[in-house]
XYZ file of C-alpha atoms in Angstrom:
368
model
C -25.812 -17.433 -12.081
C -27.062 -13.558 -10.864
C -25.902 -10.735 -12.520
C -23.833 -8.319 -10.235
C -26.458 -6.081 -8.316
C -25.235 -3.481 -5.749
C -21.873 -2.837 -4.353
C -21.664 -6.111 -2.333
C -21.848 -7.603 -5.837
C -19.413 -6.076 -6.902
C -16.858 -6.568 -4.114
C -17.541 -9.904 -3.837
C -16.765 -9.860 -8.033
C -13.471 -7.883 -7.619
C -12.073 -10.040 -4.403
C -12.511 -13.401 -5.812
C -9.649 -13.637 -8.153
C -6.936 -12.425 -5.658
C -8.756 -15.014 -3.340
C -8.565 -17.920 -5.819
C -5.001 -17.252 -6.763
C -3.310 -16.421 -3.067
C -1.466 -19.657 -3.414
C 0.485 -18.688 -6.413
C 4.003 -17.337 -5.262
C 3.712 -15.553 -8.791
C 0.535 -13.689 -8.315
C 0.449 -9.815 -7.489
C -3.013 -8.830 -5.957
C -4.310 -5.861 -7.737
C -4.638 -2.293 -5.767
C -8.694 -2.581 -4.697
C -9.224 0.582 -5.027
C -8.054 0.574 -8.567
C -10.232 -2.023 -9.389
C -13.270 -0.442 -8.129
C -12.129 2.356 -10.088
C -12.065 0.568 -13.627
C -15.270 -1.398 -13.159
C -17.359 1.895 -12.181
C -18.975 3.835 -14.737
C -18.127 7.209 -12.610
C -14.651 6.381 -13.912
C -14.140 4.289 -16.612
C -14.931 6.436 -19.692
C -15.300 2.660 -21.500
C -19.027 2.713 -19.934
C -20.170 5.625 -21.932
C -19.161 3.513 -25.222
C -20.421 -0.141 -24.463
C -23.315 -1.864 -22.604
C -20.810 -4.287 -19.215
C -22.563 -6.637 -17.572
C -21.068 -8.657 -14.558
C -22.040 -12.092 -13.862
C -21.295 -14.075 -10.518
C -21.711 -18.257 -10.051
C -22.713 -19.749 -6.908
C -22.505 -22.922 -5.621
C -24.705 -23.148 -2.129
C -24.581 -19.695 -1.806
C -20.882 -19.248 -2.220
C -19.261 -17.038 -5.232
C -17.100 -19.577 -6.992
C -16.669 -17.869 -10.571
C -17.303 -14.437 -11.988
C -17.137 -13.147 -15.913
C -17.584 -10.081 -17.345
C -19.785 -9.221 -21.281
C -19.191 -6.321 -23.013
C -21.146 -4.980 -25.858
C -19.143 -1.889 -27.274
C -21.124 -0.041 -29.744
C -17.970 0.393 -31.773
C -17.061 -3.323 -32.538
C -20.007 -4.285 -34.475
C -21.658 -7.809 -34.240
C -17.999 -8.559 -31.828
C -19.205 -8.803 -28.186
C -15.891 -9.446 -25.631
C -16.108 -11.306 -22.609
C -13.350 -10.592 -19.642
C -12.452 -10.476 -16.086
C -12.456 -14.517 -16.001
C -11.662 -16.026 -12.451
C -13.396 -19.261 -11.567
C -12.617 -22.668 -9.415
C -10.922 -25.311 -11.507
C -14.627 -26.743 -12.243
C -15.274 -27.520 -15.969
C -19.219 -27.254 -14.726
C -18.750 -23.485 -13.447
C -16.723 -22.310 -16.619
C -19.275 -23.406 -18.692
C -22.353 -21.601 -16.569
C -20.552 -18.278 -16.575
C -19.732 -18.529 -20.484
C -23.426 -19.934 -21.366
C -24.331 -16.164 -19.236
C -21.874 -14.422 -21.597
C -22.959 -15.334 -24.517
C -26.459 -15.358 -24.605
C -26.570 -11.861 -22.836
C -24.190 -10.388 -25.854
C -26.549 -12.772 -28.131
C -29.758 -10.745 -27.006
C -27.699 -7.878 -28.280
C -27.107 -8.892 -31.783
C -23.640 -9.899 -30.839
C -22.431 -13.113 -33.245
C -19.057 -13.140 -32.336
C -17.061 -13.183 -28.774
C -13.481 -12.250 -28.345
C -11.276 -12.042 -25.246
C -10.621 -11.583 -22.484
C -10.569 -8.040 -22.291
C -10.597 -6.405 -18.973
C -12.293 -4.222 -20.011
C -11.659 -3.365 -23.435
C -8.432 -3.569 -25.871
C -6.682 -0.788 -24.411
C -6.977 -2.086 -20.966
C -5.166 -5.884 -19.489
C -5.925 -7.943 -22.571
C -5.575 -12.314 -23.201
C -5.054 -14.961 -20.943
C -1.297 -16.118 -20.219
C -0.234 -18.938 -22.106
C 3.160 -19.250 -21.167
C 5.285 -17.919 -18.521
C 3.263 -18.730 -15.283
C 6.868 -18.613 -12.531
C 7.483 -14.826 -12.576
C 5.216 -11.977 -11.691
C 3.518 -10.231 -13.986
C 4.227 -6.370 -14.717
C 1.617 -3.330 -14.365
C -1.424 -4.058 -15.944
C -0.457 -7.824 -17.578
C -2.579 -10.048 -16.128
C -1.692 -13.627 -14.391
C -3.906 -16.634 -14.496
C -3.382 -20.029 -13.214
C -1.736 -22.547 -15.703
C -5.134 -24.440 -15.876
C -7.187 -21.971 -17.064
C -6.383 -21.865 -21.208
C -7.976 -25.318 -21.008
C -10.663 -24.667 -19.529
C -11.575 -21.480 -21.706
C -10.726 -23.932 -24.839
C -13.047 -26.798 -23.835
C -16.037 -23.844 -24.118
C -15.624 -24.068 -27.722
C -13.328 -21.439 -27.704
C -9.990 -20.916 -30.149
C -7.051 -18.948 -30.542
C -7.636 -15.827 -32.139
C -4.404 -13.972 -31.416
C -1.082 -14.175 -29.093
C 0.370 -11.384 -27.746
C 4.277 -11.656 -26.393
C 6.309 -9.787 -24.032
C 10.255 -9.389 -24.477
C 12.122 -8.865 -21.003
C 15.583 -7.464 -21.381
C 18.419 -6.671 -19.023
C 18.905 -2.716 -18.579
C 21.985 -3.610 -16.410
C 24.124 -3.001 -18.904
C 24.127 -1.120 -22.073
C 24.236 -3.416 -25.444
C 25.901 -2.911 -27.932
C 22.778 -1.871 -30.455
C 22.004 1.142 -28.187
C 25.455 1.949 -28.126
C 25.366 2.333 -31.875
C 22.330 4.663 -31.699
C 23.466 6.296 -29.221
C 26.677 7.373 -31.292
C 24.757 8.269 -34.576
C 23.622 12.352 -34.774
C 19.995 12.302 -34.755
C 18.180 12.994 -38.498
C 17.958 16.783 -39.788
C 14.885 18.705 -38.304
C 14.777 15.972 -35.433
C 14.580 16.461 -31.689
C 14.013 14.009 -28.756
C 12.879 15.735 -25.320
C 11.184 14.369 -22.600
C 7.634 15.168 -21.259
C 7.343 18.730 -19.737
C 5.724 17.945 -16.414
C 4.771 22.103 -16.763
C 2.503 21.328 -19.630
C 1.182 17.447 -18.538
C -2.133 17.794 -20.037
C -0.965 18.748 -23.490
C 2.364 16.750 -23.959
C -0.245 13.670 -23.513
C -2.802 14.757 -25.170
C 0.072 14.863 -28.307
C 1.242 11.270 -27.512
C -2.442 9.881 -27.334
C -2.785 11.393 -31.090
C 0.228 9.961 -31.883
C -1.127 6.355 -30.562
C -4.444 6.765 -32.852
C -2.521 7.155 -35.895
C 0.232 5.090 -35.403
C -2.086 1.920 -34.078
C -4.971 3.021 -36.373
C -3.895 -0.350 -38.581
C -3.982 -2.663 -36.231
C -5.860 -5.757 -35.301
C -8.879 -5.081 -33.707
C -7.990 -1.428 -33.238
C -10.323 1.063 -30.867
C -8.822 4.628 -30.309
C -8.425 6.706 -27.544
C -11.364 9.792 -27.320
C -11.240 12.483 -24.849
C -12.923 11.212 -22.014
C -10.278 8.215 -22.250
C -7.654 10.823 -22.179
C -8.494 12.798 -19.213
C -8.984 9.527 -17.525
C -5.798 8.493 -19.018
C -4.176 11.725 -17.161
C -5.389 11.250 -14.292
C -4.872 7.310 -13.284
C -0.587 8.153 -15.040
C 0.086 11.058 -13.112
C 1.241 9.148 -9.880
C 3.275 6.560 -11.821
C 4.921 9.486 -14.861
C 8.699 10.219 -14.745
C 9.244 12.847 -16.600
C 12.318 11.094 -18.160
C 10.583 7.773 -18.856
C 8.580 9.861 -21.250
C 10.581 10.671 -24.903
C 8.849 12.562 -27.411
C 10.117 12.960 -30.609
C 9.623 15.802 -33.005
C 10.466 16.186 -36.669
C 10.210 19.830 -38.069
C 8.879 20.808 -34.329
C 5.606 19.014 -34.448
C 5.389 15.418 -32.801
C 5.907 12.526 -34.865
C 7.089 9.880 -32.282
C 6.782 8.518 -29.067
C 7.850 5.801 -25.963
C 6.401 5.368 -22.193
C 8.462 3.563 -19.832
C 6.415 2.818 -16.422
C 8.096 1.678 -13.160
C 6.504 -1.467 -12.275
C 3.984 -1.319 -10.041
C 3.729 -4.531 -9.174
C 7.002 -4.941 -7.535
C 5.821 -1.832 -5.149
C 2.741 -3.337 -4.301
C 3.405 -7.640 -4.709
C 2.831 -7.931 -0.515
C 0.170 -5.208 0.073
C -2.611 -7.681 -0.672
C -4.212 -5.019 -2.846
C -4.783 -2.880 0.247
C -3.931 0.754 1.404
C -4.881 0.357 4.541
C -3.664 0.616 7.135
C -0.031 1.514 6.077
C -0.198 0.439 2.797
C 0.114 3.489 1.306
C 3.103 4.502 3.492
C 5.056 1.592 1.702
C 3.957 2.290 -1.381
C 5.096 5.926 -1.882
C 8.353 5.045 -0.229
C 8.788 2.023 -2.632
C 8.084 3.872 -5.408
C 9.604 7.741 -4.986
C 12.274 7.047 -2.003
C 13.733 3.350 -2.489
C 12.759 2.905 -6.327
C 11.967 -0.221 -8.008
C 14.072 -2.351 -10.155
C 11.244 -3.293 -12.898
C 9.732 -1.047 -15.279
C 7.171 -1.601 -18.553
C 7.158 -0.072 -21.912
C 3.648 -0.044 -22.567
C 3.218 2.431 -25.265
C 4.980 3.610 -28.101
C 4.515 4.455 -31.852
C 5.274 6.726 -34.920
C 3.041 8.373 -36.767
C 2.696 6.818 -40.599
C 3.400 9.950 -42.376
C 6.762 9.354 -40.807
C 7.290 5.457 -40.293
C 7.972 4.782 -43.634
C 11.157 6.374 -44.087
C 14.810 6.267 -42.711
C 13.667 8.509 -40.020
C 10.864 6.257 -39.142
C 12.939 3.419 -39.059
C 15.550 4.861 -36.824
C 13.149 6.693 -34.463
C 12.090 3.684 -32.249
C 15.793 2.682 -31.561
C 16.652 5.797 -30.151
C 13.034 6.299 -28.300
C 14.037 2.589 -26.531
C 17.802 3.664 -26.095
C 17.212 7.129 -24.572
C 14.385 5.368 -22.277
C 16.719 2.364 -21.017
C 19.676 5.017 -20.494
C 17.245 6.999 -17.943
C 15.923 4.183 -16.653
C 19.157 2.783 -15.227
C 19.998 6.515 -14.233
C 17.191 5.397 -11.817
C 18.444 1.788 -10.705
C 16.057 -0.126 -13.361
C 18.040 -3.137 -14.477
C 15.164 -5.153 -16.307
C 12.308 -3.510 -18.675
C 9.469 -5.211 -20.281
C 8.282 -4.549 -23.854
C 4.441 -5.503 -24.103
C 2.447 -6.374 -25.880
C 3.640 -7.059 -29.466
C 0.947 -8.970 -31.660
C 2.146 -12.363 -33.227
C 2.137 -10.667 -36.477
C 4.011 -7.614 -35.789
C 6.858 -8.624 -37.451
C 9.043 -5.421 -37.104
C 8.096 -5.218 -33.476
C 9.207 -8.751 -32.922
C 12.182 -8.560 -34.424
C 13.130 -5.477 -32.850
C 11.959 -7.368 -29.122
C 14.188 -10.439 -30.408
C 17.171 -8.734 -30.765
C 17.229 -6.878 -27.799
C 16.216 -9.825 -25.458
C 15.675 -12.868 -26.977
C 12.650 -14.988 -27.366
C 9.201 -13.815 -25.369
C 9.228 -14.374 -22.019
C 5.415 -14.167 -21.608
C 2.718 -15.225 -24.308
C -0.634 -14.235 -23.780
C -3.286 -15.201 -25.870
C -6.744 -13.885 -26.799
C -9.735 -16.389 -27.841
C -12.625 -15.904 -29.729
C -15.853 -18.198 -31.121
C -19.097 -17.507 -33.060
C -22.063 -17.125 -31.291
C -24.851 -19.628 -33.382
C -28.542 -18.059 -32.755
């Protein structure tokens, strides 16, 4: 077990889980630039907030696992662990835990909780259910095996996560009945203002830290998270799949709808090169794709409670599905909801159903 050292390290760490899952028909290869990206303190703003260490396994001088430890300063005695990818090899799992553990350990860590890759706000759990479609943007995919294997490490559930898939093909009959009712006095609903980028998100990133300030294991986004925010959203923003809602002209509400990635990118083998990116812009800004994700939304607290409150999500998701089919999207995601969401999971069941995907995030106590 060697901790990563170098950028060979490091390649070698961010190729071997598109190399151990190339057999899965399900499996979408991440973009390897964007993964050297978000493990490089240069651009992750997540290393100026936590100690990351990456470990690699060998076996006769061949990488067969790699795991990630992450000691944020803001979670306490809670260390995370992430980035899990190993052979199906009970032995390697438990080396590149054991490494995990006792480096958060030396750092006063006496819990572990994950994955998180890297941190909370990032892809989060490991996928519990769901393994025969792809995966949206930034949902992870694991092979079915792997739950077990984290699980026989002593670990247990701490939390599932679900995401709710519903058909945009046609418009139900809920967002039909939004749709008719005239929106509450002193309320507005515009889009983002691609003139004024910067500040439109800097409004829905404050609406995120109040609205998710409550919730489990909560960490907010700070400004270096934001401008790194802007900058990785920019390509991927419609200006349409961003609502905003305002009550008495200041911002009290919001909803993201991405176009999914994944689709764009599921036979590029997370390269570029050499046409790669060709196909990708065309996919994505002449041809379209059919998939998109809602990974964000939320309304401030001052204003959840009431009528308004209630009745701002509904029209948020109905004005976002109605320009999303305006651009060919016939099926959206809704992720992540937490188990114990209950509003949210109602609100996912009766527009699509039961989950689709279930993720789910572990956690143990580290003994001295």
């Amino acid at each position: 077990m060697t901790l990563v050292a170098g950028k060979g390290d490091l390649e070698r760490f961010i190729r071997l889980g598109p190399e151990l899952q190339r057999g899965d028909p399900a499996y979408v290869a991440p973009l390897l630039m964007e993964r050297r990206q978000a493990l490089s303190p240069k651009h992750n703003p997540l290393f100026a907030q936590a100690e990351i260490a990456f470990f690699l396994a060998r076996r006769d001088g061949r990488v067969v696992g790699r795991i990630s430890a992450q000691a944020d300063r803001r979670t306490g005695e809670t260390g995370h662990f992430g980035l899990l990818a190993a052979e199906d090899d009970r032995e390697v799992f438990a080396a590149l835990f054991r490494a995990a553990e006792n480096w958060l350990r030396e750092r006063g860590r006496t819990r572990i909780l994950g994955p998180f890759d890297l941190s909370i706000n990032e892809e989060i759990g490991v996928l519990v259910d769901g393994f025969e479609t792809p995966p949206m943007l930034l949902m992870p995919h694991n092979p079915p095996s792997l739950p077990a294997r984290i699980e026989a490490e002593g670990y247990t559930k701490a939390k599932d996560v679900f995401a709710y898939l519903f058909d945009n093909s046609t418009r139900p009959a809920w967002a039909r009945r939004v749709e008719k009712r005239p929106l509450p006095p002193g309320v507005t609903l515009r889009p983002l203002d691609w003139k004024r980028y910067e500040a439109d998100l800097a409004a829905v990133v404050d609406i995120f830290n109040d609205a998710w300030s409550g919730n489990w294991n909560f960490l907010p986004l700070e400004g270096a998270d934001l401008d790194a925010m802007a900058k990785s959203m920019k390509p991927l923003i419609v200006p349409d799949f961003v609502q905003i809602a305002e009550v008495n002209g200041e911002p009290a509400a919001f909803g993201i709808c991405l176009p999914n990635l994944n689709e764009a990118i599921r036979d590029l083998s997370g390269s570029l090169v050499p046409l790669g990116w060709a196909k990708l812009l065309w996919r994505l800004k002449v041809k379209g794709v059919s998939t998109a994700r809602i990974p964000l939304m939320g309304v401030r607290r001052s204003v959840a409670k009431g009528a308004t409150g209630a009745f701002l999500p509904m029209i948020i998701m109905s004005r976002l599905g109605n320009e999303a089919a305006k651009k060919g999207i016939r099926h959206i995601e809704m992720s992540w909801i937490l188990e114990d969401n209950a509003p949210m999971r109602h609100f996912g069941q009766t527009m699509a159903g039961d989950p689709y995907k279930t993720y789910r995030i572990y956690e143990k106590a580290l003994r001295a």
